[in-house]
Every structure is written in C-alpha cells, then in structure tokens.
Amino acid sequence: MPAVELRTTVLSQETNGTSPNPLPSLLHTPAGLAIMEIQGKIHGPPQDLATEDPEQSPAVHPIGRLEFPLYNPQEANEGKWMKKVYLYVGRHQRLTGEVKKLAKPMAVLRKVDENDLGSEGEEALEIVDVVKFRLLFSARPEPVGE
Amino acid sequence: MSTASSSSQPLTFPPVPVSSTLAHQSLRLLELPPELLDEVETQIKNPSKRRKLWLKSSVDIAPSTLAQGQRLLQKGFSGGGTTSVRDAEGKEGFLHLCTDDKIWAVKQVSTSNSVYITQTSDSSHGPRANDKGRDEGGDGDTSMAGVDEDGDEATLAKAAGSSTRGGGITTRAQVRNVLELIKVEPDEREIERRVHELTPLYHDVDDDVDPLDRSRMGSGTRSNGAEGVSPRNVLDNIPAPTRLIRDVMRKSCVFQLPQPTAPKGEEDKKMVYLPTPTLLLRRWKDFLQQCTISGVKLEKNDHVLRGNSLRAVLDGLVETEESDVGRALALNVTLAILRRLTDEVADDGRDPHTCDDPSLLDMDLSSPDSISEDQLVNTKLKFNPSLSRDVVGQWLLSSYARKRSLVPNSSADPSPAQGGLVLRVDEFISEWRHLLPDSWAMNCDMAGPVSASVDGVSVARDDQGVQVLRFASPSSGVAGSLAKDAQAQSQSQKKRKWHEKFGAQRTAPAVKR
C-alpha cells in the first residue's frame, strides 16, 4: 500500500488575526488550539439542532466560561496559578481543574484537503498544531449559586 | 432580573467564554516522543524540500490485507470524533511512523475522559440562536428553562463585558482515541529480506547462458515487464527508517532502469531491480577494462576517482553498447557498483550523508540526462580497497554457489569424477585476484567470502590433500524426496533459496565495518 505522508503546515496561517488567544500565554500555540479534558461528559443541546438551522451552520452553543483565579502575570510560565482553574458550565455548575504539562506533547493531525494534494493524488496528513499543556478537570462538579 | 456575583474579589485574569461548535472537524491526537518533537519543530522552522515523515502499514503482501492499513487511516478520519475506530491490534497490521532515522509503531489508546480540542473563536451569540434555545424549553418547565437561558446569557454578557479581549474558545473536535508511539528498533536483516522480496531479480540473456547451465539455456526470462517495481514502492512497503532502506538497497546493488513499455511522450518511470552476481561481475570487469582503456588508475590518488575520470569511463562503457537497454543497463549497474564500493568525498565541508542536496550516487540520479555536468565534474569517489576486495570475492563465491544450485541432480559430496563441479581454493583465489587492481589483491583470503556466506560453503581437503571449496547442495538431506518434486516446484524452490542465500551474504560486511 502507498505510504501516507505526514506533513507539517506553516502553522501561523491557521491563526485568525482578528481573534487573539484569550487563554494565558502558557497555553498559547501557533494555531490557537488547546486540549481540554473532562472526567465526564458535557450535556449540551441536541445534535440535530445543526440540521434545523442550516443558515447558521456550524452552530455554536455556549457552554460556560473558564476562570484562572490565581493567575499572576509575574509567574506566567509556571507557578501556583496552574493548580486552580475553574470551568463554569451553565449557571449552576463549576469544575475545578488545573493546567498540566503533557508528559509527551501532542500533535493535532488532520487529513490534508484534497485541493492541497499534488497531482499524484496521494493521501496525506498534516500536523495542524503541537500542544504541550492541557486543561484537566478530574474532580466532581460543584454546585454554585450566583 | 438581577444576578449578583458570588465572587467578591476582582479577577486578575478575565474569564474566557467557552462554547461548543457542532459539525466537529476530523482531528486526531498523536503523542510526540522527544526525538520526533525535535524533528517536527525543526521541520516547522526550516521546511525541507524532501518529505521526511511517513505513515506506513506493515501488512504482509497478501492481497486481502493490502488495504487494511489504509482503511485504518480512513476510518480514523472519515467521521470525525463521532466515529469509533477499531483498535489497530489483532488481525490488522500495525501502522508505523517512519522518519529518516527512526521508526515507531502506532498504537491507539482509548481515552476514558472526554478530551476536546479547542480553538480560539469570536463567540458571537445572535438572537436566533437564543430563540432556538428558548424553544427547547418545551421539554421541561417552560418558565424555569426560560429563566435558565436568560441567566446564561446574562452571565456570558457579563463575562464579555468584563473582558478586555475579544472572543473565547470553542471545541472543534472530541477525541476518543489518542495515537501513542512505541519505539521500534529496526531489524536490518528483516529490511533486507523485504527489499529482496519486493525487488525483482534482473535476468538478461547473457546471464542465463552458462556452461554449467546448458539445460536452461532456452528458459531465460526477463522480469522487467509489467511486474516492474518503482523505488517508491519499495520505500512505501517497508516500515523502516528511510535512510536504512536506502542503505540496504545500496548494499544489495539495487539499480534502476527506465520502464520500456512507457509511452514516449510520458516521463520515463524508473523501475528497480536486483542484479545477479554474474551480472555484477561482468559489469565490474567491463569497468576495470574501461578504466585501463581510459588511462584511469584506481590505485592512485589515495584510491580517489575524480569526476573527469569517472565521466570518461562511463562514456566509454555506454559507447560499447548497441541498444538503449544495453546502455541503460551498463550505466546503472556500474553506478550501483560504485555506490556499493565507494564513499563520496566531501568538498567545502559538505557532508554527503546528511545534506539534502542530491548526490551523484543517489539512486534517483542514475540516468544520464539527470546528471548535471557540474555535479559530475565535482564528484570525488573514494574506493575502499579492503571492502571492494571482500565484496568482489563474495560476488564470485555467490556466482559459483548459484551455478551449483542450478545444476540438476547435484549431490552433496561430489566425487573426483565430476571434476567440473569441484573448485580448488587456489584456482578461486587466482580468479578473484584477476578481478582486482594489483595492489588491492595482495590480501585475498578465503576467510572473508566464506565467513560472509551462510549457505554452507566451506573449505575442505580432498583425497589428494588439496584445499577445495565444498558447496552444500540445496537438496542435501532430502534426496529421497527429490525425485517426487515437480520440475517447476523444484526450480522455484532453488531460486527462492538462492535468493535468501544471496541476500544473507550481504549483511556481513556491514557487521565487520
């Protein structure tokens, strides 16, 4: 079988210039991707919403917000702030997590668009981004009242 | 409706809105060991012309399993995060990630947690989306759902208001399997076996006409027809580091020829072939003879062959051939021999083994048109006399072993009556010396070729006390069942055994070096 080439893209092209990365600088990547890991599931709106509203596809649904309560600009690249991250889901739930460095960085792969393939028509994958940290929420959700 | 914030402290970092984008992209996560991370980041900063990272399947050549590795990749990406991909272990072949120097086996590991890949986004919530959300309230208590929705909106509006930056993050994919990499140490013998399986053996008419092989004079075959194999096929089907595959091909003297059936208008496609030891010896003799004719002395200049001399010798070799096929064969087999016996001397600090620029000895440059004049003139090839001596000796020994294996009804212990099948050591060494420049031939010793041989060649003394070479017959030990074998089966078996013998012998020089 033919081998599949694994390409590296010019990662900066993926970044949307009009949308600066809102995460702490430690979590910034060239293409603006991040890994968020939750010990559980996010129950959101039904999947078929997308088909009911074709004009607004892909549908974007709010989940909540991230907060970094201990963030200290003086310790942007490490420090205690990494130990506490809040993920608010909806109005009444909060997950407490942390920013963790990945033991092995992760490459985000996707299939190369057919238009970008050469005349040979070979299959190819490309590395969209390299992610070295993740947001890990492994504790039970807490109730909050606002 | 007022919602007082429960936090009485001002936030030092603005909240980041989080949303979910449906219609997920097809993204996969691949863990990067340190060496691979270095290679990827180097590739990102300084993109190389040559493609260096490959995913290959290690399935066997059986047709029923050819597409499994490909299907694994297809399944992994076709349905995005919602498609469950079957584990690669078990019946399916392993997927391998190969670089120039390293190889990893790819293993899928399920994630029990929910893993999302998020991306920065402009999180805008239009009134229509809000209306849709409100409509969903029909599933429960209408007024309470409405209140919840308003609350969420207010919270998000508050977050957006307090943020000095625009946008937030949105999930683009949910990953259920992470690809982990397991380091694999390449097995050069296995790579050699695969190269020899994939690369067809080149038979030309002269090769099959042999005094000891008269019974097969009319059955010679050419294998450069529709069964051609391209260099890309060999590289694609062997899960091993690229440089190691190329090195095995170099040591096996694999050479390329243009495909004769290609239409004239099309660009010539190159096919790779394995030479027989007889072909190698004949080309080597022609090369030495042409060096003599062109006044080139390999023993001088510290065994360095300069570009001008090489050009003269190659031109002379090509001129003596009458057909296009003969000319291509003369040029390409000779270049394969030079790749095997020489190293390229670096100029201006350029290291031929690590730079990406093509070298004269690169297999892709083995047609006359693709060798530029400047490149040829600037080339310096340095012969390794001891390596060359041993390699030529191995070719000669393999040639005799092949003749023995092709003679029907051979016996394990030839009697003196069959004088033609007994080979005296002194005669072998004499013939071997004639194949080498004088100064290289001084240390001809049977230990080299015999130790490199794994097909049962040994030195023994005959009845008169003279040293002779004794070849173990491929059929020894099964003489009783030999008569039952069909002719085709017997021929196929002998050819296969020879193939293995020939391949195995070429591993030893690397070990010695």
Short mmCIF file of N, CA and C in Angstrom, two decimals, chain A residues 1-9 11 14 16 18-24 28 31-42 45-47 49-50 52-53 55-72 87 90-92 104-111 120 122-123 125 127-128 130 132 135-137 145-146, chain B residues 3-6 11-23 25-33 37 40-41 43-44 51-57 59 66 69-70 73-74 77 97 113-122 125-126 128-129 132 136 147-148 151-152 155-156 159 165-171 178-179 181 232 236-237:
data_model
loop_
_atom_site.label_atom_id
_atom_site.label_comp_id
_atom_site.label_asym_id
_atom_site.label_seq_id
_atom_site.Cartn_x
_atom_site.Cartn_y
_atom_site.Cartn_z
N MET A 1 0.84 -1.19 0.00
CA MET A 1 0.00 0.00 0.00
C MET A 1 0.88 1.24 0.00
N PRO A 2 0.40 2.31 -0.57
CA PRO A 2 1.22 3.53 -0.57
C PRO A 2 1.34 4.09 0.84
N ALA A 3 2.49 4.65 1.12
CA ALA A 3 2.69 5.28 2.42
C ALA A 3 1.95 6.61 2.44
N VAL A 4 1.56 7.02 3.62
CA VAL A 4 0.85 8.29 3.80
C VAL A 4 1.84 9.28 4.38
N GLU A 5 2.01 10.38 3.68
CA GLU A 5 2.96 11.38 4.15
C GLU A 5 2.36 12.16 5.31
N LEU A 6 3.19 12.49 6.27
CA LEU A 6 2.78 13.31 7.40
C LEU A 6 3.49 14.65 7.24
N ARG A 7 2.70 15.67 6.93
CA ARG A 7 3.28 16.98 6.63
C ARG A 7 3.19 17.90 7.83
N THR A 8 4.02 18.92 7.80
CA THR A 8 3.91 19.99 8.77
C THR A 8 3.48 21.23 8.02
N THR A 9 2.45 21.88 8.50
CA THR A 9 1.98 23.07 7.82
C THR A 9 2.70 24.29 8.37
N LEU A 11 2.23 26.85 10.50
CA LEU A 11 1.17 26.86 11.50
C LEU A 11 0.55 28.24 11.65
N GLU A 14 -2.99 29.30 10.37
CA GLU A 14 -4.25 28.88 10.97
C GLU A 14 -4.80 29.92 11.93
N ASN A 16 -6.35 33.08 13.39
CA ASN A 16 -7.20 34.17 12.93
C ASN A 16 -6.70 35.46 13.54
N THR A 18 -7.82 38.36 13.72
CA THR A 18 -8.76 39.22 14.43
C THR A 18 -9.22 38.62 15.75
N SER A 19 -8.71 37.46 16.09
CA SER A 19 -9.17 36.80 17.30
C SER A 19 -7.97 36.41 18.14
N PRO A 20 -7.45 37.32 18.97
CA PRO A 20 -6.30 36.96 19.79
C PRO A 20 -6.67 35.87 20.78
N ASN A 21 -5.66 35.10 21.17
CA ASN A 21 -5.88 33.96 22.05
C ASN A 21 -6.23 34.47 23.44
N PRO A 22 -7.42 34.11 23.96
CA PRO A 22 -7.83 34.63 25.27
C PRO A 22 -7.25 33.86 26.44
N LEU A 23 -6.56 32.76 26.18
CA LEU A 23 -6.04 31.93 27.26
C LEU A 23 -4.74 32.52 27.78
N PRO A 24 -4.30 32.07 28.98
CA PRO A 24 -2.98 32.51 29.45
C PRO A 24 -1.89 32.15 28.45
N HIS A 28 -0.80 29.24 24.89
CA HIS A 28 -0.87 29.67 23.50
C HIS A 28 -0.12 28.69 22.61
N ALA A 31 -1.34 27.77 16.27
CA ALA A 31 -2.63 27.71 15.59
C ALA A 31 -3.80 27.98 16.52
N GLY A 32 -3.53 28.28 17.79
CA GLY A 32 -4.61 28.64 18.69
C GLY A 32 -5.42 27.48 19.21
N LEU A 33 -4.87 26.27 19.15
CA LEU A 33 -5.59 25.11 19.67
C LEU A 33 -5.20 24.85 21.11
N ALA A 34 -6.08 24.18 21.84
CA ALA A 34 -5.80 23.77 23.21
C ALA A 34 -6.52 22.46 23.46
N ILE A 35 -6.08 21.74 24.49
CA ILE A 35 -6.69 20.47 24.85
C ILE A 35 -7.37 20.64 26.19
N MET A 36 -8.64 20.28 26.25
CA MET A 36 -9.42 20.37 27.47
C MET A 36 -9.94 18.97 27.76
N GLU A 37 -9.65 18.46 28.95
CA GLU A 37 -10.01 17.09 29.28
C GLU A 37 -10.89 17.10 30.52
N ILE A 38 -12.04 16.45 30.42
CA ILE A 38 -13.03 16.45 31.49
C ILE A 38 -13.33 15.00 31.84
N GLN A 39 -13.34 14.70 33.14
CA GLN A 39 -13.69 13.36 33.57
C GLN A 39 -15.21 13.30 33.67
N GLY A 40 -15.83 13.14 32.52
CA GLY A 40 -17.28 13.15 32.45
C GLY A 40 -17.70 13.63 31.08
N LYS A 41 -18.95 14.00 30.98
CA LYS A 41 -19.48 14.44 29.69
C LYS A 41 -20.14 15.79 29.86
N ILE A 42 -20.12 16.55 28.81
CA ILE A 42 -20.85 17.81 28.78
C ILE A 42 -22.16 17.53 28.07
N PRO A 45 -26.95 20.97 24.00
CA PRO A 45 -28.16 20.93 23.17
C PRO A 45 -28.12 19.72 22.26
N PRO A 46 -29.28 19.28 21.79
CA PRO A 46 -29.30 18.10 20.92
C PRO A 46 -28.50 18.34 19.66
N GLN A 47 -27.95 17.27 19.13
CA GLN A 47 -27.08 17.36 17.96
C GLN A 47 -27.85 17.85 16.74
N LEU A 49 -29.82 20.06 16.27
CA LEU A 49 -30.04 21.49 16.10
C LEU A 49 -29.37 22.00 14.83
N ALA A 50 -28.22 21.42 14.52
CA ALA A 50 -27.47 21.92 13.37
C ALA A 50 -28.27 21.78 12.09
N GLU A 52 -31.50 21.78 11.81
CA GLU A 52 -32.71 22.60 11.79
C GLU A 52 -32.42 24.04 11.41
N ASP A 53 -31.18 24.43 11.51
CA ASP A 53 -30.86 25.82 11.24
C ASP A 53 -29.69 25.88 10.26
N GLU A 55 -28.85 27.88 7.98
CA GLU A 55 -28.22 29.16 7.69
C GLU A 55 -27.12 29.49 8.68
N GLN A 56 -27.20 28.94 9.85
CA GLN A 56 -26.22 29.29 10.87
C GLN A 56 -25.27 28.13 11.16
N SER A 57 -25.14 27.22 10.20
CA SER A 57 -24.24 26.09 10.41
C SER A 57 -22.79 26.52 10.17
N PRO A 58 -21.77 26.09 10.91
CA PRO A 58 -21.92 25.22 12.08
C PRO A 58 -22.45 25.99 13.28
N ALA A 59 -23.35 25.36 14.02
CA ALA A 59 -23.96 26.01 15.16
C ALA A 59 -22.96 26.09 16.29
N VAL A 60 -22.97 27.20 16.99
CA VAL A 60 -22.09 27.42 18.13
C VAL A 60 -22.97 27.57 19.35
N HIS A 61 -22.72 26.73 20.33
CA HIS A 61 -23.54 26.75 21.54
C HIS A 61 -22.67 27.10 22.73
N PRO A 62 -23.14 28.03 23.56
CA PRO A 62 -22.35 28.38 24.74
C PRO A 62 -22.36 27.24 25.74
N ILE A 63 -21.22 27.05 26.40
CA ILE A 63 -21.10 26.06 27.46
C ILE A 63 -20.94 26.76 28.79
N GLY A 64 -20.04 27.71 28.84
CA GLY A 64 -19.78 28.39 30.10
C GLY A 64 -18.57 29.26 29.96
N ARG A 65 -17.71 29.24 30.99
CA ARG A 65 -16.53 30.09 30.92
C ARG A 65 -15.42 29.47 31.74
N LEU A 66 -14.19 29.84 31.40
CA LEU A 66 -13.01 29.43 32.14
C LEU A 66 -12.54 30.61 32.97
N GLU A 67 -12.12 30.32 34.18
CA GLU A 67 -11.52 31.37 35.01
C GLU A 67 -10.21 30.85 35.59
N PHE A 68 -9.27 31.75 35.74
CA PHE A 68 -7.97 31.43 36.32
C PHE A 68 -7.79 32.32 37.54
N PRO A 69 -8.37 31.92 38.69
CA PRO A 69 -8.45 32.85 39.83
C PRO A 69 -7.11 33.21 40.41
N LEU A 70 -6.11 32.33 40.35
CA LEU A 70 -4.83 32.61 40.98
C LEU A 70 -3.80 33.15 39.99
N TYR A 71 -4.24 33.53 38.81
CA TYR A 71 -3.29 33.92 37.78
C TYR A 71 -2.46 35.11 38.25
N ASN A 72 -1.15 35.00 38.00
CA ASN A 72 -0.23 36.06 38.40
C ASN A 72 0.67 36.34 37.21
N LEU A 87 -13.93 25.81 35.56
CA LEU A 87 -14.76 25.74 34.36
C LEU A 87 -16.21 25.81 34.82
N GLY A 90 -22.86 26.20 32.39
CA GLY A 90 -24.22 26.67 32.65
C GLY A 90 -24.21 27.66 33.80
N ARG A 91 -25.30 27.63 34.53
CA ARG A 91 -25.48 28.64 35.57
C ARG A 91 -25.10 28.14 36.95
N HIS A 92 -25.13 26.82 37.14
CA HIS A 92 -25.06 26.30 38.49
C HIS A 92 -23.99 25.25 38.74
N LYS A 104 4.20 13.85 27.17
CA LYS A 104 4.66 13.92 25.79
C LYS A 104 3.76 14.89 25.05
N PRO A 105 4.33 15.88 24.39
CA PRO A 105 3.48 16.81 23.64
C PRO A 105 2.64 16.06 22.62
N MET A 106 1.52 16.67 22.26
CA MET A 106 0.58 16.05 21.34
C MET A 106 0.58 16.83 20.04
N ALA A 107 0.61 16.10 18.95
CA ALA A 107 0.41 16.71 17.64
C ALA A 107 -1.05 16.54 17.26
N VAL A 108 -1.66 17.60 16.75
CA VAL A 108 -3.03 17.54 16.27
C VAL A 108 -2.97 17.29 14.78
N LEU A 109 -3.54 16.16 14.36
CA LEU A 109 -3.47 15.76 12.96
C LEU A 109 -4.81 15.96 12.30
N ARG A 110 -4.77 16.27 11.03
CA ARG A 110 -5.98 16.24 10.22
C ARG A 110 -5.59 15.83 8.81
N LYS A 111 -6.59 15.40 8.06
CA LYS A 111 -6.34 14.99 6.70
C LYS A 111 -6.14 16.23 5.83
N GLU A 120 -0.21 13.75 -7.87
CA GLU A 120 -0.14 12.30 -7.67
C GLU A 120 -1.38 11.77 -6.97
N GLU A 122 -1.90 11.45 -3.86
CA GLU A 122 -1.61 10.64 -2.68
C GLU A 122 -2.38 11.17 -1.48
N GLU A 123 -2.66 10.26 -0.56
CA GLU A 123 -3.21 10.68 0.72
C GLU A 123 -2.11 11.34 1.54
N LEU A 125 -1.52 13.44 5.58
CA LEU A 125 -1.99 14.05 6.81
C LEU A 125 -1.09 15.22 7.13
N ILE A 127 0.19 18.03 10.34
CA ILE A 127 0.21 18.41 11.75
C ILE A 127 -0.27 19.84 11.82
N VAL A 128 -1.45 20.04 12.40
CA VAL A 128 -2.01 21.38 12.48
C VAL A 128 -1.35 22.17 13.59
N VAL A 130 1.05 21.76 17.62
CA VAL A 130 1.69 20.96 18.66
C VAL A 130 1.27 21.55 19.99
N LYS A 132 1.38 21.39 24.18
CA LYS A 132 2.25 20.88 25.24
C LYS A 132 1.60 20.91 26.62
N LEU A 135 -5.77 21.40 29.88
CA LEU A 135 -6.63 21.77 31.00
C LEU A 135 -7.33 20.50 31.44
N LEU A 136 -7.04 20.05 32.65
CA LEU A 136 -7.55 18.78 33.14
C LEU A 136 -8.51 19.03 34.29
N PHE A 137 -9.74 18.55 34.13
CA PHE A 137 -10.76 18.67 35.16
C PHE A 137 -11.14 17.26 35.58
N GLY A 145 -23.91 29.03 43.36
CA GLY A 145 -25.03 29.94 43.20
C GLY A 145 -24.51 31.32 42.89
N GLU A 146 -25.09 31.95 41.90
CA GLU A 146 -24.60 33.27 41.51
C GLU A 146 -25.61 34.33 41.91
N THR B 3 -28.56 39.36 38.83
CA THR B 3 -27.76 38.24 39.30
C THR B 3 -26.50 38.78 39.93
N ALA B 4 -26.45 38.74 41.23
CA ALA B 4 -25.27 39.25 41.92
C ALA B 4 -24.15 38.23 41.83
N SER B 5 -22.95 38.71 41.61
CA SER B 5 -21.80 37.81 41.51
C SER B 5 -21.43 37.31 42.89
N SER B 6 -21.15 35.98 42.95
CA SER B 6 -20.80 35.41 44.24
C SER B 6 -19.36 35.71 44.62
N LEU B 11 -11.15 39.80 39.56
CA LEU B 11 -10.39 38.76 38.87
C LEU B 11 -9.17 39.39 38.22
N THR B 12 -8.00 38.73 38.39
CA THR B 12 -6.80 39.24 37.76
C THR B 12 -6.67 38.77 36.32
N PHE B 13 -7.40 37.76 35.94
CA PHE B 13 -7.39 37.30 34.56
C PHE B 13 -8.83 37.23 34.10
N PRO B 14 -9.13 37.80 32.94
CA PRO B 14 -10.53 37.86 32.53
C PRO B 14 -11.07 36.47 32.23
N PRO B 15 -12.35 36.24 32.50
CA PRO B 15 -12.94 34.93 32.16
C PRO B 15 -12.91 34.70 30.66
N VAL B 16 -12.80 33.44 30.30
CA VAL B 16 -12.73 33.04 28.90
C VAL B 16 -14.02 32.32 28.56
N PRO B 17 -14.85 32.88 27.72
CA PRO B 17 -16.07 32.15 27.33
C PRO B 17 -15.72 30.85 26.62
N VAL B 18 -16.49 29.82 26.94
CA VAL B 18 -16.28 28.50 26.34
C VAL B 18 -17.57 28.12 25.63
N SER B 19 -17.43 27.70 24.39
CA SER B 19 -18.59 27.27 23.61
C SER B 19 -18.25 25.97 22.91
N SER B 20 -19.26 25.43 22.26
CA SER B 20 -19.08 24.18 21.54
C SER B 20 -19.55 24.40 20.12
N THR B 21 -18.71 24.03 19.16
CA THR B 21 -19.06 24.14 17.76
C THR B 21 -19.45 22.76 17.27
N LEU B 22 -20.68 22.62 16.80
CA LEU B 22 -21.08 21.33 16.25
C LEU B 22 -20.47 21.17 14.87
N ALA B 23 -20.74 20.03 14.25
CA ALA B 23 -20.06 19.70 13.00
C ALA B 23 -18.56 19.73 13.23
N GLN B 25 -14.61 19.01 13.41
CA GLN B 25 -13.59 18.66 12.44
C GLN B 25 -13.05 17.27 12.74
N SER B 26 -12.41 16.68 11.74
CA SER B 26 -11.79 15.37 11.94
C SER B 26 -10.36 15.59 12.39
N LEU B 27 -10.16 15.55 13.69
CA LEU B 27 -8.82 15.78 14.23
C LEU B 27 -8.41 14.56 15.05
N ARG B 28 -7.13 14.26 15.01
CA ARG B 28 -6.59 13.18 15.82
C ARG B 28 -5.43 13.73 16.64
N LEU B 29 -5.18 13.09 17.76
CA LEU B 29 -4.05 13.45 18.60
C LEU B 29 -2.98 12.38 18.49
N LEU B 30 -1.75 12.82 18.29
CA LEU B 30 -0.62 11.91 18.17
C LEU B 30 0.43 12.37 19.16
N GLU B 31 0.81 11.50 20.07
CA GLU B 31 1.82 11.91 21.04
C GLU B 31 3.18 11.95 20.35
N LEU B 32 4.02 12.87 20.80
CA LEU B 32 5.31 13.10 20.17
C LEU B 32 6.42 12.78 21.15
N PRO B 33 7.16 11.68 20.93
CA PRO B 33 8.37 11.47 21.74
C PRO B 33 9.38 12.59 21.50
N LEU B 37 9.51 15.15 18.39
CA LEU B 37 9.17 16.55 18.61
C LEU B 37 10.25 17.45 18.03
N VAL B 40 9.88 17.45 14.28
CA VAL B 40 8.71 18.20 13.81
C VAL B 40 8.97 19.69 13.92
N GLU B 41 9.53 20.11 15.06
CA GLU B 41 9.74 21.55 15.23
C GLU B 41 10.82 22.06 14.29
N GLN B 43 11.32 20.83 11.35
CA GLN B 43 10.65 20.86 10.05
C GLN B 43 9.75 22.09 9.94
N ILE B 44 9.14 22.51 11.06
CA ILE B 44 8.27 23.68 11.01
C ILE B 44 9.09 24.94 10.76
N ARG B 51 10.38 15.11 1.62
CA ARG B 51 9.36 14.70 2.56
C ARG B 51 9.95 13.65 3.49
N LYS B 52 9.78 13.87 4.79
CA LYS B 52 10.55 13.09 5.75
C LYS B 52 9.71 12.22 6.67
N LEU B 53 8.44 12.53 6.86
CA LEU B 53 7.63 11.80 7.82
C LEU B 53 6.61 10.97 7.05
N TRP B 54 6.56 9.68 7.35
CA TRP B 54 5.69 8.78 6.61
C TRP B 54 4.95 7.86 7.57
N LEU B 55 3.71 7.56 7.23
CA LEU B 55 2.95 6.55 7.94
C LEU B 55 2.81 5.36 7.01
N LYS B 56 3.33 4.22 7.45
CA LYS B 56 3.32 3.03 6.60
C LYS B 56 2.66 1.89 7.35
N SER B 57 2.03 1.03 6.58
CA SER B 57 1.44 -0.16 7.16
C SER B 57 2.42 -1.30 7.02
N VAL B 59 1.52 -4.47 6.84
CA VAL B 59 0.79 -5.67 6.46
C VAL B 59 1.63 -6.49 5.50
N LEU B 66 -3.96 -5.93 1.89
CA LEU B 66 -3.23 -4.77 1.40
C LEU B 66 -3.82 -3.47 1.88
N GLY B 69 -4.26 -1.20 6.36
CA GLY B 69 -3.65 -0.03 6.96
C GLY B 69 -4.28 1.25 6.44
N GLN B 70 -4.55 1.25 5.15
CA GLN B 70 -5.19 2.43 4.57
C GLN B 70 -6.57 2.63 5.16
N LEU B 73 -6.53 4.33 8.50
CA LEU B 73 -6.43 5.78 8.45
C LEU B 73 -7.74 6.39 8.00
N GLN B 74 -8.38 5.75 7.02
CA GLN B 74 -9.64 6.30 6.54
C GLN B 74 -10.67 6.36 7.65
N PHE B 77 -10.37 9.11 10.18
CA PHE B 77 -10.63 10.50 9.82
C PHE B 77 -11.96 10.72 9.14
N LEU B 97 5.14 4.86 12.05
CA LEU B 97 5.55 6.22 11.70
C LEU B 97 7.06 6.17 11.47
N ASN B 113 -11.68 9.74 29.68
CA ASN B 113 -12.20 11.08 29.86
C ASN B 113 -12.68 11.64 28.53
N SER B 114 -13.40 12.75 28.62
CA SER B 114 -13.78 13.46 27.41
C SER B 114 -12.66 14.43 27.08
N VAL B 115 -12.06 14.25 25.93
CA VAL B 115 -10.94 15.09 25.51
C VAL B 115 -11.42 15.95 24.35
N TYR B 116 -11.35 17.25 24.53
CA TYR B 116 -11.79 18.18 23.50
C TYR B 116 -10.60 18.96 22.98
N ILE B 117 -10.59 19.21 21.69
CA ILE B 117 -9.61 20.10 21.10
C ILE B 117 -10.34 21.42 20.86
N THR B 118 -9.83 22.46 21.48
CA THR B 118 -10.49 23.76 21.38
C THR B 118 -9.65 24.69 20.53
N GLN B 119 -10.31 25.73 20.05
CA GLN B 119 -9.66 26.71 19.20
C GLN B 119 -10.17 28.08 19.61
N THR B 120 -9.35 29.09 19.43
CA THR B 120 -9.82 30.44 19.71
C THR B 120 -10.93 30.79 18.73
N SER B 121 -11.87 31.59 19.19
CA SER B 121 -13.01 31.89 18.35
C SER B 121 -13.56 33.26 18.73
N ASP B 122 -14.28 33.86 17.78
CA ASP B 122 -15.12 35.01 18.09
C ASP B 122 -16.46 34.44 18.52
N HIS B 125 -23.22 35.49 19.82
CA HIS B 125 -24.48 34.79 20.02
C HIS B 125 -25.60 35.65 19.48
N GLY B 126 -26.09 35.29 18.33
CA GLY B 126 -27.15 36.08 17.73
C GLY B 126 -28.49 35.78 18.37
N ARG B 128 -31.12 34.71 17.00
CA ARG B 128 -31.76 33.50 16.50
C ARG B 128 -31.34 32.29 17.34
N ALA B 129 -30.06 32.19 17.64
CA ALA B 129 -29.62 31.08 18.48
C ALA B 129 -30.33 31.13 19.81
N LYS B 132 -33.71 29.77 19.44
CA LYS B 132 -33.70 28.31 19.38
C LYS B 132 -33.57 27.72 20.77
N GLU B 136 -36.32 25.18 23.00
CA GLU B 136 -36.07 23.87 23.59
C GLU B 136 -36.70 23.73 24.96
N VAL B 147 -35.87 31.05 32.38
CA VAL B 147 -35.05 31.78 33.35
C VAL B 147 -33.60 31.33 33.24
N ASP B 148 -33.40 30.00 33.10
CA ASP B 148 -32.03 29.50 32.98
C ASP B 148 -31.34 30.11 31.78
N GLY B 151 -30.41 33.55 32.33
CA GLY B 151 -29.29 33.62 33.25
C GLY B 151 -27.97 33.37 32.54
N ASP B 152 -27.97 32.34 31.68
CA ASP B 152 -26.73 32.04 30.96
C ASP B 152 -26.32 33.23 30.11
N THR B 155 -24.89 35.87 32.21
CA THR B 155 -23.54 35.53 32.67
C THR B 155 -22.53 35.75 31.56
N LEU B 156 -22.88 35.26 30.36
CA LEU B 156 -21.93 35.42 29.26
C LEU B 156 -21.75 36.88 28.92
N ALA B 159 -19.45 38.28 31.36
CA ALA B 159 -18.07 37.87 31.09
C ALA B 159 -17.49 38.67 29.94
N ARG B 165 -10.37 41.49 26.22
CA ARG B 165 -10.06 40.88 24.93
C ARG B 165 -11.34 40.35 24.32
N GLY B 166 -11.32 40.22 23.00
CA GLY B 166 -12.49 39.67 22.33
C GLY B 166 -12.41 38.16 22.24
N GLY B 167 -13.56 37.53 22.11
CA GLY B 167 -13.62 36.11 21.80
C GLY B 167 -13.42 35.21 22.99
N GLY B 168 -13.40 33.94 22.68
CA GLY B 168 -13.21 32.90 23.68
C GLY B 168 -12.63 31.69 23.00
N ILE B 169 -12.97 30.51 23.53
CA ILE B 169 -12.54 29.28 22.90
C ILE B 169 -13.77 28.43 22.63
N THR B 170 -13.67 27.61 21.60
CA THR B 170 -14.77 26.73 21.24
C THR B 170 -14.19 25.36 20.92
N THR B 171 -14.93 24.32 21.27
CA THR B 171 -14.45 22.97 20.98
C THR B 171 -14.67 22.68 19.50
N VAL B 178 -6.33 8.30 21.38
CA VAL B 178 -5.07 9.01 21.21
C VAL B 178 -4.07 8.03 20.61
N LEU B 179 -3.31 8.49 19.62
CA LEU B 179 -2.31 7.63 18.99
C LEU B 179 -1.02 7.74 19.77
N LEU B 181 2.97 6.27 20.42
CA LEU B 181 4.06 5.75 19.61
C LEU B 181 4.96 4.90 20.49
N ARG B 232 9.68 4.05 -5.24
CA ARG B 232 8.68 4.48 -4.27
C ARG B 232 7.95 3.28 -3.67
N ASP B 236 7.72 2.59 0.24
CA ASP B 236 6.40 2.66 0.86
C ASP B 236 6.02 1.39 1.60
N ASN B 237 6.50 0.25 1.13
CA ASN B 237 6.01 -1.01 1.67
C ASN B 237 6.90 -1.61 2.73
#
